[in-house]
Each structure stands twice: as structure tokens, then as C-alpha cells.
PDB file of C-alpha atoms and ligand atoms in Angstrom:
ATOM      1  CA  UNK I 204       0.000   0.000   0.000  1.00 46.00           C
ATOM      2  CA  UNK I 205       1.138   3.428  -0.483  1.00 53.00           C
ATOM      3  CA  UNK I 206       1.205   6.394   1.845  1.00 54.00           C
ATOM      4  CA  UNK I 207      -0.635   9.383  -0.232  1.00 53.00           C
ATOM      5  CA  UNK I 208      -2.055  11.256   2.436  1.00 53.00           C
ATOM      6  CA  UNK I 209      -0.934  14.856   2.275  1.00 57.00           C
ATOM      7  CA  UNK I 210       1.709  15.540   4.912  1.00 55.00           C
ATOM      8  CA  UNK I 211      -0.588  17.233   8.385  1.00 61.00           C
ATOM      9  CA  UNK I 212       0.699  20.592   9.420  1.00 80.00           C
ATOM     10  CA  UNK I 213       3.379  19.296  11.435  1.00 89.00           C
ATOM     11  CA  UNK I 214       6.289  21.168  13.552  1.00 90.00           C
ATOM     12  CA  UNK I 215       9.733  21.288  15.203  1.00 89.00           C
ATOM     13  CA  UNK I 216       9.611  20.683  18.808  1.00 89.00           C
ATOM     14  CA  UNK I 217      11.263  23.752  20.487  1.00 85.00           C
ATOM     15  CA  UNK I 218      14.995  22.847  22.461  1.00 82.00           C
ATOM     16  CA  UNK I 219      13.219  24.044  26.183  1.00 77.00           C
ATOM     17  CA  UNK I 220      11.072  21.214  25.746  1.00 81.00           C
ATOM     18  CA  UNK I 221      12.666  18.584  24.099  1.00 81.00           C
ATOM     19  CA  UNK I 222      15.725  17.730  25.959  1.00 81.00           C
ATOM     20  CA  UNK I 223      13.322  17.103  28.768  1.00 80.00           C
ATOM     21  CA  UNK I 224      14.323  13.892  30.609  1.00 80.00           C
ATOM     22  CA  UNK I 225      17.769  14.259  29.440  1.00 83.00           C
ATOM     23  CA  UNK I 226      20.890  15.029  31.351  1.00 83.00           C
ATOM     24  CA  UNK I 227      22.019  18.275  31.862  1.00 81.00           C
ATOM     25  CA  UNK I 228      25.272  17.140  30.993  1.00 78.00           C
ATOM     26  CA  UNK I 229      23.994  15.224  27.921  1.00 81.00           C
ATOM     27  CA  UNK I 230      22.373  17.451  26.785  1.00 81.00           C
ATOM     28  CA  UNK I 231      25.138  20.155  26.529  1.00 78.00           C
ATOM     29  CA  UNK I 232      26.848  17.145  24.558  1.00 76.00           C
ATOM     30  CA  UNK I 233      23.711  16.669  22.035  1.00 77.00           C
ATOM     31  CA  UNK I 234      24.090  20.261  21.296  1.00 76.00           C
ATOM     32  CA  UNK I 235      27.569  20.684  20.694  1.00 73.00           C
ATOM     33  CA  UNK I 236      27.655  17.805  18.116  1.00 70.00           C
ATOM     34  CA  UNK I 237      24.420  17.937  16.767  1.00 66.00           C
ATOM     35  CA  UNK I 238      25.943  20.370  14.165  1.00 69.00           C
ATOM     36  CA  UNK I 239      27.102  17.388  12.496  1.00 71.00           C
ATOM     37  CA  UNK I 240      24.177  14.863  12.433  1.00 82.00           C
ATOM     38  CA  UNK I 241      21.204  15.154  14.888  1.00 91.00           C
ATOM     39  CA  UNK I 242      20.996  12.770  17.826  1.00 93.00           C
ATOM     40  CA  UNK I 243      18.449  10.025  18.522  1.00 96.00           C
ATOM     41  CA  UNK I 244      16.281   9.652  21.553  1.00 96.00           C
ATOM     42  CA  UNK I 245      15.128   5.999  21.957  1.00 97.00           C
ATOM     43  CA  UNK I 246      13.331   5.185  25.049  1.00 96.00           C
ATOM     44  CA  UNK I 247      14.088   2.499  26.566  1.00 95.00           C
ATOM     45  CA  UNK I 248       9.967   1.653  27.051  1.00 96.00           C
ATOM     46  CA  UNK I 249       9.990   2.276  22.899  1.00 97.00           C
ATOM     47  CA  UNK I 250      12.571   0.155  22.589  1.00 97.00           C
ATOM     48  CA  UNK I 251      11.025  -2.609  24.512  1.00 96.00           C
ATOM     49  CA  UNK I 252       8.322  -2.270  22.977  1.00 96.00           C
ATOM     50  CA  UNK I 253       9.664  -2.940  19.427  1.00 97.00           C
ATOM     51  CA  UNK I 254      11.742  -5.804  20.864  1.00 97.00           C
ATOM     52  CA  UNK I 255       8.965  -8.026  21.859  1.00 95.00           C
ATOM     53  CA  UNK I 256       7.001  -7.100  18.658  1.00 94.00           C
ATOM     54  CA  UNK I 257       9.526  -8.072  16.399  1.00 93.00           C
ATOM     55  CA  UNK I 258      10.520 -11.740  19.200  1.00 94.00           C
ATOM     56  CA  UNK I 259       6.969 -12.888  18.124  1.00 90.00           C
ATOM     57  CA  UNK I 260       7.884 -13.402  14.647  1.00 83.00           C
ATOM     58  CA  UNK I 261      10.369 -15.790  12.948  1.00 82.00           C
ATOM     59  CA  UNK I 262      10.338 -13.969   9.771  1.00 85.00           C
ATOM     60  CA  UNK I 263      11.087 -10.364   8.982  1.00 88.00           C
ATOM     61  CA  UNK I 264       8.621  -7.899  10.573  1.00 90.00           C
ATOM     62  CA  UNK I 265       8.584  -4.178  11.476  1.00 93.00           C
ATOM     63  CA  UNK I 266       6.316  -1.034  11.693  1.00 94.00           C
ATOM     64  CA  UNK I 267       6.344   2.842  11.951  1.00 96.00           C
ATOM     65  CA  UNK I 268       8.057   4.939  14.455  1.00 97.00           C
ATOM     66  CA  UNK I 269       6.149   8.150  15.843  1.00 98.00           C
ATOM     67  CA  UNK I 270       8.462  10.753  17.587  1.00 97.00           C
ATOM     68  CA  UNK I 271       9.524  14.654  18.196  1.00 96.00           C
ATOM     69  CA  UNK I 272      12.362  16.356  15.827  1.00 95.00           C
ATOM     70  CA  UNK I 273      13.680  18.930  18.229  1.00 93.00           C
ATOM     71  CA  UNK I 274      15.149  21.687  16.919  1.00 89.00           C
ATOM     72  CA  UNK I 275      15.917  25.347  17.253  1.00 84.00           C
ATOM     73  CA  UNK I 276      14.604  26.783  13.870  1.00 81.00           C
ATOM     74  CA  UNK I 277      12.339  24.198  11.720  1.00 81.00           C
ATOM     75  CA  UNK I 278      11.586  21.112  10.107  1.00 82.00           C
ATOM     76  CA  UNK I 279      14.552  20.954   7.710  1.00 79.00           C
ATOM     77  CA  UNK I 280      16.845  23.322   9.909  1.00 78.00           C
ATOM     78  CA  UNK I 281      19.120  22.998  12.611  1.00 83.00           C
ATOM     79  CA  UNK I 282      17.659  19.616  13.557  1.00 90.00           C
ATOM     80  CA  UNK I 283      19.202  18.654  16.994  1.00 90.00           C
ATOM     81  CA  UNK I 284      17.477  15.181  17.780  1.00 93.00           C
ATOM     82  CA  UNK I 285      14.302  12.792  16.960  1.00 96.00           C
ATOM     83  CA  UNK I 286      13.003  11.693  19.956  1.00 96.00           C
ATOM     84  CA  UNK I 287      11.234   8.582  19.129  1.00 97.00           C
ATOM     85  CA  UNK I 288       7.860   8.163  21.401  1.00 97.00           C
ATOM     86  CA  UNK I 289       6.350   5.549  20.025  1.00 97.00           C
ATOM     87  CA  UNK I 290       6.338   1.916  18.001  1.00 97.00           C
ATOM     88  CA  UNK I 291       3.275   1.188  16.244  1.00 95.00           C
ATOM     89  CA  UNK I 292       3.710  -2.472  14.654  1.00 94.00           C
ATOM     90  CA  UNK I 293       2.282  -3.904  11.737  1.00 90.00           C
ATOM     91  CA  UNK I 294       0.654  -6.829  11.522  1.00 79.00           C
ATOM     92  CA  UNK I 295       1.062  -7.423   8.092  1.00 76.00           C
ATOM     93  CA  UNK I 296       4.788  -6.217   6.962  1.00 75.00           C
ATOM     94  CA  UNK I 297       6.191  -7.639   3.714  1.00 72.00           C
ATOM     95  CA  UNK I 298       9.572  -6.094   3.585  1.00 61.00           C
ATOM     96  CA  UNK I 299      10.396  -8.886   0.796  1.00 61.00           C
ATOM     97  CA  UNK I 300       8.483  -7.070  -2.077  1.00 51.00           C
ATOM     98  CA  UNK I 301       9.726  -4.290  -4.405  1.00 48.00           C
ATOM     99  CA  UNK I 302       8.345  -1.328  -2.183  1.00 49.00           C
ATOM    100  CA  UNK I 303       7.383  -1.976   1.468  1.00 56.00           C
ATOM    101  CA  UNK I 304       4.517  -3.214   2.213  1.00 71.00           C
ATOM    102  CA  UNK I 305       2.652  -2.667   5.507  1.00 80.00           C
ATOM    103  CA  UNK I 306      -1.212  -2.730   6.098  1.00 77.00           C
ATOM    104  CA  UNK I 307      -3.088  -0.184   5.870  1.00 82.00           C
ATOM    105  CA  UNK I 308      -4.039  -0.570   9.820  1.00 87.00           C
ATOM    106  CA  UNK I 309      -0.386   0.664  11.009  1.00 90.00           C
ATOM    107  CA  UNK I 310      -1.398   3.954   8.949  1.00 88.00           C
ATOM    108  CA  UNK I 311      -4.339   5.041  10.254  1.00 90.00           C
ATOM    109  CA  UNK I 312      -2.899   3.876  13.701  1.00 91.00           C
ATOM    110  CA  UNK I 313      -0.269   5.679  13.373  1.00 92.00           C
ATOM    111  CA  UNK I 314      -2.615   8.945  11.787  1.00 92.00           C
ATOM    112  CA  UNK I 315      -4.910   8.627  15.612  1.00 92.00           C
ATOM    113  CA  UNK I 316      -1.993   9.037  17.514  1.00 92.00           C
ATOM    114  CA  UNK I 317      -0.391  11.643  15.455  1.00 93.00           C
ATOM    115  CA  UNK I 318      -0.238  15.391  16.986  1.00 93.00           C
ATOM    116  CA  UNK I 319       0.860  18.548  15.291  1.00 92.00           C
ATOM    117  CA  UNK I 320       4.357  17.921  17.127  1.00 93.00           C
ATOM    118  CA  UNK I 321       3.946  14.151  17.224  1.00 95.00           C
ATOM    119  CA  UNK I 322       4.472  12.210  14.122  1.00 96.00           C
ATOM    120  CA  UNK I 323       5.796   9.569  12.001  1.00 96.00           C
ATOM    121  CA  UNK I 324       9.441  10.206  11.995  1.00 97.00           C
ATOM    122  CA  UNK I 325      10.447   6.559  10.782  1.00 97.00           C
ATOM    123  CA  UNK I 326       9.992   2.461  10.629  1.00 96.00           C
ATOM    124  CA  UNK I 327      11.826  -0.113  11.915  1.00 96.00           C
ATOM    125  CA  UNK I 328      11.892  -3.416  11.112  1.00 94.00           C
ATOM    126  CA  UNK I 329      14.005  -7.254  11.739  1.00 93.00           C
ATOM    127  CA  UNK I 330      15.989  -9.183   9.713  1.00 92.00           C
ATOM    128  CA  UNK I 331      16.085 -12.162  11.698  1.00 92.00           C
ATOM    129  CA  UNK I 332      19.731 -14.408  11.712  1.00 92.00           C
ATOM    130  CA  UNK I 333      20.675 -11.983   8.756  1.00 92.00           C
ATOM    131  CA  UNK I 334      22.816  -8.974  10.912  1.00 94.00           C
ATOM    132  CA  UNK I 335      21.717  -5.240  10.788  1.00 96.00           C
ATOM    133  CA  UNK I 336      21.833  -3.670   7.586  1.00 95.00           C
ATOM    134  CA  UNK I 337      19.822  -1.764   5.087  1.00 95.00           C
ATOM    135  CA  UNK I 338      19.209  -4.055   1.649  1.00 93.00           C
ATOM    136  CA  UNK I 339      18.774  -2.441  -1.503  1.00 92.00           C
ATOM    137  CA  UNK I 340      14.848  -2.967  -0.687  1.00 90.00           C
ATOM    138  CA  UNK I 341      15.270  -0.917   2.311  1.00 93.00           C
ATOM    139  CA  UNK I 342      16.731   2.045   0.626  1.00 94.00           C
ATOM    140  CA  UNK I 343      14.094   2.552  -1.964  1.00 92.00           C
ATOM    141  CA  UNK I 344      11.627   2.170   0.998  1.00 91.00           C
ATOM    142  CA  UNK I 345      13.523   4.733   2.829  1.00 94.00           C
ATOM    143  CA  UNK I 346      13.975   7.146  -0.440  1.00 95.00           C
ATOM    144  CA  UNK I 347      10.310   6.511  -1.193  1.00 91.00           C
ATOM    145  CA  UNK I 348       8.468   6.805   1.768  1.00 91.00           C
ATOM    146  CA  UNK I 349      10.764   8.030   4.663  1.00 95.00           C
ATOM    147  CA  UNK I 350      12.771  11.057   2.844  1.00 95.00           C
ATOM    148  CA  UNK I 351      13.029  13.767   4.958  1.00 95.00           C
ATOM    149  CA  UNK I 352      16.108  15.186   6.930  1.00 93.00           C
ATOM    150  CA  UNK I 353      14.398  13.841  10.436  1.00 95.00           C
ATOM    151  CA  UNK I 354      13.382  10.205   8.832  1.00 97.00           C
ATOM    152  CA  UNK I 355      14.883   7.470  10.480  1.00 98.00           C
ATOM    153  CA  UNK I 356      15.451   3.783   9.260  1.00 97.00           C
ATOM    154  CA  UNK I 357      16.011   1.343  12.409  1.00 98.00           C
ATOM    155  CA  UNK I 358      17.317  -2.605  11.372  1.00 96.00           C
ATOM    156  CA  UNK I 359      17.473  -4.899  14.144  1.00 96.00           C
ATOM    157  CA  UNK I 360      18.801  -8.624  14.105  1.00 95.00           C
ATOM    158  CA  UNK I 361      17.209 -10.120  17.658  1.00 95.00           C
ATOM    159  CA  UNK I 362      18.914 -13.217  17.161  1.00 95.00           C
ATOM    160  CA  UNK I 363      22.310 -11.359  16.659  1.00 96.00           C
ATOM    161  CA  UNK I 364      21.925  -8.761  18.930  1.00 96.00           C
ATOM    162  CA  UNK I 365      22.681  -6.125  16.300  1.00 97.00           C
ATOM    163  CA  UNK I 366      21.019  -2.708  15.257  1.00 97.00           C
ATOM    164  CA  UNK I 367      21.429  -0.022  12.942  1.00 97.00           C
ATOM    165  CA  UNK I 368      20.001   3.508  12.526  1.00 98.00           C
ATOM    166  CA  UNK I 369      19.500   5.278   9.205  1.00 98.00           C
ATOM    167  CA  UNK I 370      18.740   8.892   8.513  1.00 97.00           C
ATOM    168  CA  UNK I 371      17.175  10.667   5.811  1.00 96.00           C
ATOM    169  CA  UNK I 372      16.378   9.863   1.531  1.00 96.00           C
ATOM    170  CA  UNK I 373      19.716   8.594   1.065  1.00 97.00           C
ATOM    171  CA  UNK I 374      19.846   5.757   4.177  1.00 97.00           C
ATOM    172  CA  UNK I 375      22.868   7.815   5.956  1.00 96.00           C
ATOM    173  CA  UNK I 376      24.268   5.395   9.066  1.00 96.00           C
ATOM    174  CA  UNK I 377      23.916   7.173  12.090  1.00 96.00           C
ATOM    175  CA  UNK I 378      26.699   6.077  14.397  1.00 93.00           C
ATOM    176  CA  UNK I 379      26.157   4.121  17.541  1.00 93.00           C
ATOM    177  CA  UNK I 380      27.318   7.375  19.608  1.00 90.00           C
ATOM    178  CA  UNK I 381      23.971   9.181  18.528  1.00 92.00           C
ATOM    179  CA  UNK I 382      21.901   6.954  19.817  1.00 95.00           C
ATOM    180  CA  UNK I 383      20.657   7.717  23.484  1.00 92.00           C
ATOM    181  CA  UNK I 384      18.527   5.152  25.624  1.00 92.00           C
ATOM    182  CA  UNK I 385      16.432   7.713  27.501  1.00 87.00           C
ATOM    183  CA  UNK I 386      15.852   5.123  30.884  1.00 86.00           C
ATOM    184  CA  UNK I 387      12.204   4.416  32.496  1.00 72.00           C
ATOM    185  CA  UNK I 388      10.649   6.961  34.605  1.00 58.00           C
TER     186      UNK I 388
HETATM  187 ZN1   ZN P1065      15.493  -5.118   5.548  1.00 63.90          ZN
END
């Protein structure tokens, strides 16, 4: 299925409010070397949460990421983290055809719990026994459907115990470094 629905008005989330529940000191560490590449928020409860989704399934399965882009001017600007906030699986993910394939359920799921500063700022998805990587496949998915500056890719191998983060149209790794575990509570 394809995702034609008009982008909603969506917006930056302002730096006061996003580096809530971070450190003080990492936070003075996000913005100093977010110039190069912004930083990425995972909770630990998100994380979790995509974990035992993707344990129930042998096979390759995944679904859409909802999250914040902080930043201090806009969208496409001075971008200093995606906090993710939320995994919404699919129950029906065929990564294995020429475009991905989700149902149309994960969509509209993720459309309810979409806000004006709350929105779908990537997918993730498994590729179980096969390592952490981005397959031709997963490029054109991420050129197609997940091209903007804040649009993150996430590949995890369970079985491995591997995972990799991708940013933007052209599936740029984001380095281990810039990913922050924000912890429970
Ligand atoms: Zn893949």
C-alpha cells in the first residue's frame, strides 16, 4: 500500500522542551555535536516495545516509528534530535516485495496518535539471523516513503543482537554514539 495522504501541518519541537528527561550534561553534549548529524532519543519503554514485537515473529517484521524532531529553527533546519515516542507495529509487513509493504491498519494507527508535534518520523523493522543492515529494498523504501532530513530507518537482528540507525532519503548510518537510551521513569 502506499502512503498518499498529504503531509498534516506538522512542527519542530522547540529545544526548552525537548531535551526534557535528558541530562544536563547530555544534553550540553547533544548540542555541541548535533551540528554534524542530529541525535536520537530511543526510550528504553519504545525500545522494549519494538523488541517483543519483532521476538513474536520468525520472519522479517517491522512497523512505523512516531516521535519529536527537536530543533531550534524548523523542520529541515538545525535539527538537533528525533526523539522517538512511540512503536506502532504492523501486523502485516512484507519487507520482501519491491516497495514496502505494511497494512493499511499501522497507517491510520499511526494517523490517531499523530499530533501537530507528534508524528511519524520513521519504521523499523528485523531481519532475523541476517545482521543489521539496510538491503537495496530498504533504501528505496527509505527514499520513497521516509525522505526527509528527520526520517529514520532502524534494522534490528534479535537473534544477533545487532542494530542499525538510518537517517534521511539517502539511508545515511547514524553512528552508535547518537543513539541515546532515555531510561524508564
Ligand atoms: Zn530489511
Amino acid at each position: 500500500m502506499k502512503w498518499v495522504d498529504k503531509e498534516p501541518d506538522i512542527k519542530a519541537t522547540p529545544l526548552s522542551r525537548g531535551l526534557d528527561g535528558v541530562s544536563a550534561l547530555a544534553a550540553i553534549e547533544v548540542l555541541c555535536s548535533s551540528i554534524h548529524r542530529p541525535y536520537v532519543f530511543m526510550p528504553d519503554k519504545v525500545k522494549q516495545s519494538v523488541m517483543s514485537h519483532i521476538l513474536k515473529n520468525n520472519t522479517e517484521s517491522g512497523g512505523l516509528l512516531l516521535g519529536e524532531v527537536i530543533s531550534t529553527d524548523s523542520l529541515k533546519n538545525g535539527i538537533v534530535g528525533i526523539k522517538v515516542t512511540e512503536a506502532i507495529p504492523s501486523n502485516d509487513f512484507d519487507a520482501t516485495s519491491v516497495s514496502l509493504s505494511m497494512g493499511p491498519e499501522v497507517w491510520s494507527s499511526a494517523r490517531l496518535h499523530s499530533s501537530e508535534s507528534n508524528f511519524v518520523i520513521g519504521w523499523y523493522h528485523s531481519h532475523p539471523n541476517l545482521g543489521a543492515f539496510f538491503s537495496g529494498t530498504d533504501r528505496k523504501t527509505q527514499a520513497e516513503f521516509f525522505n526527509q532530513e528527520y526520517h529514520v530507518g532502524l534494522v534490528i537482528d534479535p537473534i544477533r543482537n545487532e542494530e542499525c540507525w538510518f537517517l534521511g532519503k539517502d539511508s545515511k548510518p547514524i553512528p552508535e554514539i547518537y543513539i541515546l537510551g532515555l531510561p524508564v521513569g
